[in-house]
Amino acid sequence: MRPSALRGDAAYLPLILTIALAAAVLALSWYGYRAVSEWRQSTAALIERNAQDDADRLVTALARDMRGAQALVLANRDSGDYASQSLADFSHEVASAFTRYIYPESFFGWRQTDDEVVFFNRANRAPPWMTGVINASRYPVVIARNPPIARALLNRIHGDARNRLSYAHFDTELAGVPYEIVALLQYADVYHERLESIAGFTVNLAWVRERYFSELVSEVSRIGESGTTLEYAVLDDHGNAITGTMRGDRAAVREFPLQFFDPSATELDGEASTPPVWTVRVSAAGDPMLSWATSGEDTTLIAIAATALALAISFLLTAHSVRARGSLAAMRAEFVSIAAHELKTPLATIHAASETMVRGRLTGARLTEYTHLLLQESKRLTRLVDNLLAYARIIDVKELYQFERLAPAELIEDSLSGFERQLSEGGFAVTTDVPHDLPLVRGDRTALRLALDNLIDNAIRYSGEIRHMCVSARWSGARVVIEVRDSGPGIPPDEIQMVKRRFVRGRRTGAHGSGLGLAIVMRVAADHGGRFELESVVGSGTTAQLEVPIHAD
């Protein structure tokens, strides 16, 4: 080949390389653009699916909560039979319903034997039709006999009784305020001819419109863990927003009937009225990821390095998200397993001890020992159930507190007495340093007892070979500081904050505990305006400090 031919071929080589590189860049840019476009579409679809899932979750929570009071009291054979109950027993059932559900304003009952309508009202939320001064009470139920609205309400229910209905369910006005009334009618005969008693509850629909949905939606929105910024709204039957915002056209919409009554819980007689249909709307219009994914502004064809970096970051984020979801799923599965084990253990002990006692094989000291064992295990089971219920509700438990003046020494003494046998059998040496002249604190007795019980229970569970526990209290500024110190293995520094979260247990805890105790202590401390701190040295024990504000005179 001639040299001139070689030089000609060499002259074309840069052009060929340039074309090849340009083609490679164009191809990579095109594939990158396609990948980004598909990612945008999948992101939008994922966010919309999250909105659909959250809308289903919200409607399910609404339906379950709105039917809860009927199921708990009226559909319950024991509590719904008002004719055979004392006022104290029914008041106890009402207090339990008030604790779990915020929408019943009052419960009421009537018996044929005394022809008296008795209302059981909330102590912290008097009905608008109540007249006169209502004395404050630490008990959550205030009883009112034959209030002015009682007779008209009773006449309306008697109309349904003449039609031999099992339930009376209707809307009416009491003192000019719209109400929904749900009542169970009990008859003295199988033909429903002689009405024996009535038990029911009232729902203030004006209060429901103003407060109920905003609080419930707020609680449910905090449960969602999709990582998407969603906006929730509840609309009435006229399309007016009761709570939340209505931005964006692409929203998940679900309908639900506005009725605090479950018609499927019983076989209804006659023709039931059609309740108004309200709407739940969940939108991701405010989510920045969706705004970016659906925007029409494409700053496409980025540099190869930037595209590769963006894809690498996307893969890393996806892998991190998968790992995070896997860790969360494993944590939930472990919690369910642990909670089941914690529940079964005391139940098995109670069953075995009860079976032995029923067979009559125990007498004298052995019988006393087994009785104490049953009491100890029942307290343990009650404490676990209380812990589970404290985080099972979707309402704000802070509204259920009954704040009062409490003596720290009395609280600590009561809590320790509940563990007396457990401490004795475990060979614990307990030191207390609680001055009786400490100032009174402002708190809810039940909540503070639950917090102290969890701290003492943890100290017992996680003590090492040195079984020594110290419980003390001191006055510090405007607060009283209660300390529970054990001699256990301690908590590593990197776990101090983690173990305060729900369902989280330290690496050194083994299979003990449900992972809720310290989270509940944190919640109680925050609700009381106090603090909860942990100080721990590995190998030297842990000190838990619960600070409660002093009651201001």
XYZ file of N, CA, C and O in Angstrom, residues 150-163 165 168-172 181 185 198 273:
96
model
N -85.293 14.574 78.218
C -85.445 13.127 78.363
C -86.801 12.631 77.879
O -86.898 11.619 77.174
N -87.865 13.314 78.268
C -89.206 12.811 77.960
C -89.474 12.789 76.456
O -90.033 11.834 75.920
N -89.065 13.871 75.749
C -89.280 13.903 74.299
C -88.492 12.792 73.616
O -88.976 12.130 72.686
N -87.261 12.582 74.076
C -86.442 11.517 73.506
C -87.073 10.152 73.773
O -87.129 9.288 72.891
N -87.570 9.956 74.986
C -88.187 8.684 75.345
C -89.445 8.429 74.511
O -89.690 7.309 74.056
N -90.263 9.454 74.285
C -91.472 9.302 73.475
C -91.129 8.885 72.045
O -91.821 8.065 71.440
N -90.039 9.482 71.525
C -89.630 9.126 70.152
C -89.207 7.649 70.084
O -89.548 6.921 69.142
N -88.475 7.169 71.076
C -88.021 5.777 71.082
C -89.197 4.835 71.297
O -89.262 3.739 70.719
N -90.171 5.257 72.146
C -91.346 4.419 72.360
C -92.119 4.222 71.055
O -92.809 3.204 70.873
N -92.038 5.206 70.156
C -92.674 5.026 68.857
C -92.085 3.865 68.080
O -92.798 3.084 67.443
N -90.748 3.709 68.152
C -90.107 2.561 67.517
C -90.449 1.273 68.260
O -90.527 0.194 67.658
N -90.626 1.371 69.588
C -90.991 0.185 70.363
C -92.374 -0.320 69.953
O -92.629 -1.533 69.950
N -93.266 0.591 69.642
C -94.608 0.160 69.206
C -94.537 -0.603 67.883
O -95.427 -1.403 67.574
N -93.492 -0.337 67.106
C -93.284 -1.092 65.867
C -92.452 -2.350 66.102
O -92.044 -3.014 65.144
N -89.384 -2.781 67.105
C -88.020 -2.759 66.587
C -87.039 -3.166 67.674
O -87.267 -2.927 68.851
N -83.489 1.437 67.946
C -83.969 2.753 67.524
C -82.757 3.531 67.049
O -81.787 3.690 67.794
N -82.818 4.011 65.815
C -81.685 4.740 65.233
C -82.247 5.876 64.391
O -82.919 5.658 63.380
N -82.007 7.106 64.829
C -82.596 8.247 64.139
C -81.803 9.506 64.456
O -81.007 9.548 65.404
N -82.023 10.540 63.628
C -81.457 11.869 63.862
C -82.541 12.771 64.441
O -83.717 12.668 64.059
N -82.145 13.648 65.334
C -83.094 14.569 65.952
C -82.339 15.806 66.421
O -81.119 15.919 66.212
N -79.085 9.445 67.405
C -79.455 8.638 68.574
C -79.408 7.166 68.178
O -79.956 6.762 67.144
N -83.399 -1.705 72.299
C -84.681 -1.911 72.969
C -84.768 -3.359 73.448
O -84.635 -4.291 72.644
N -84.341 0.315 77.953
C -83.695 0.986 76.823
C -82.283 1.357 77.252
O -82.076 1.862 78.360
N -83.459 4.020 57.477
C -83.249 5.259 56.745
C -81.860 5.256 56.124
O -80.926 4.648 56.642
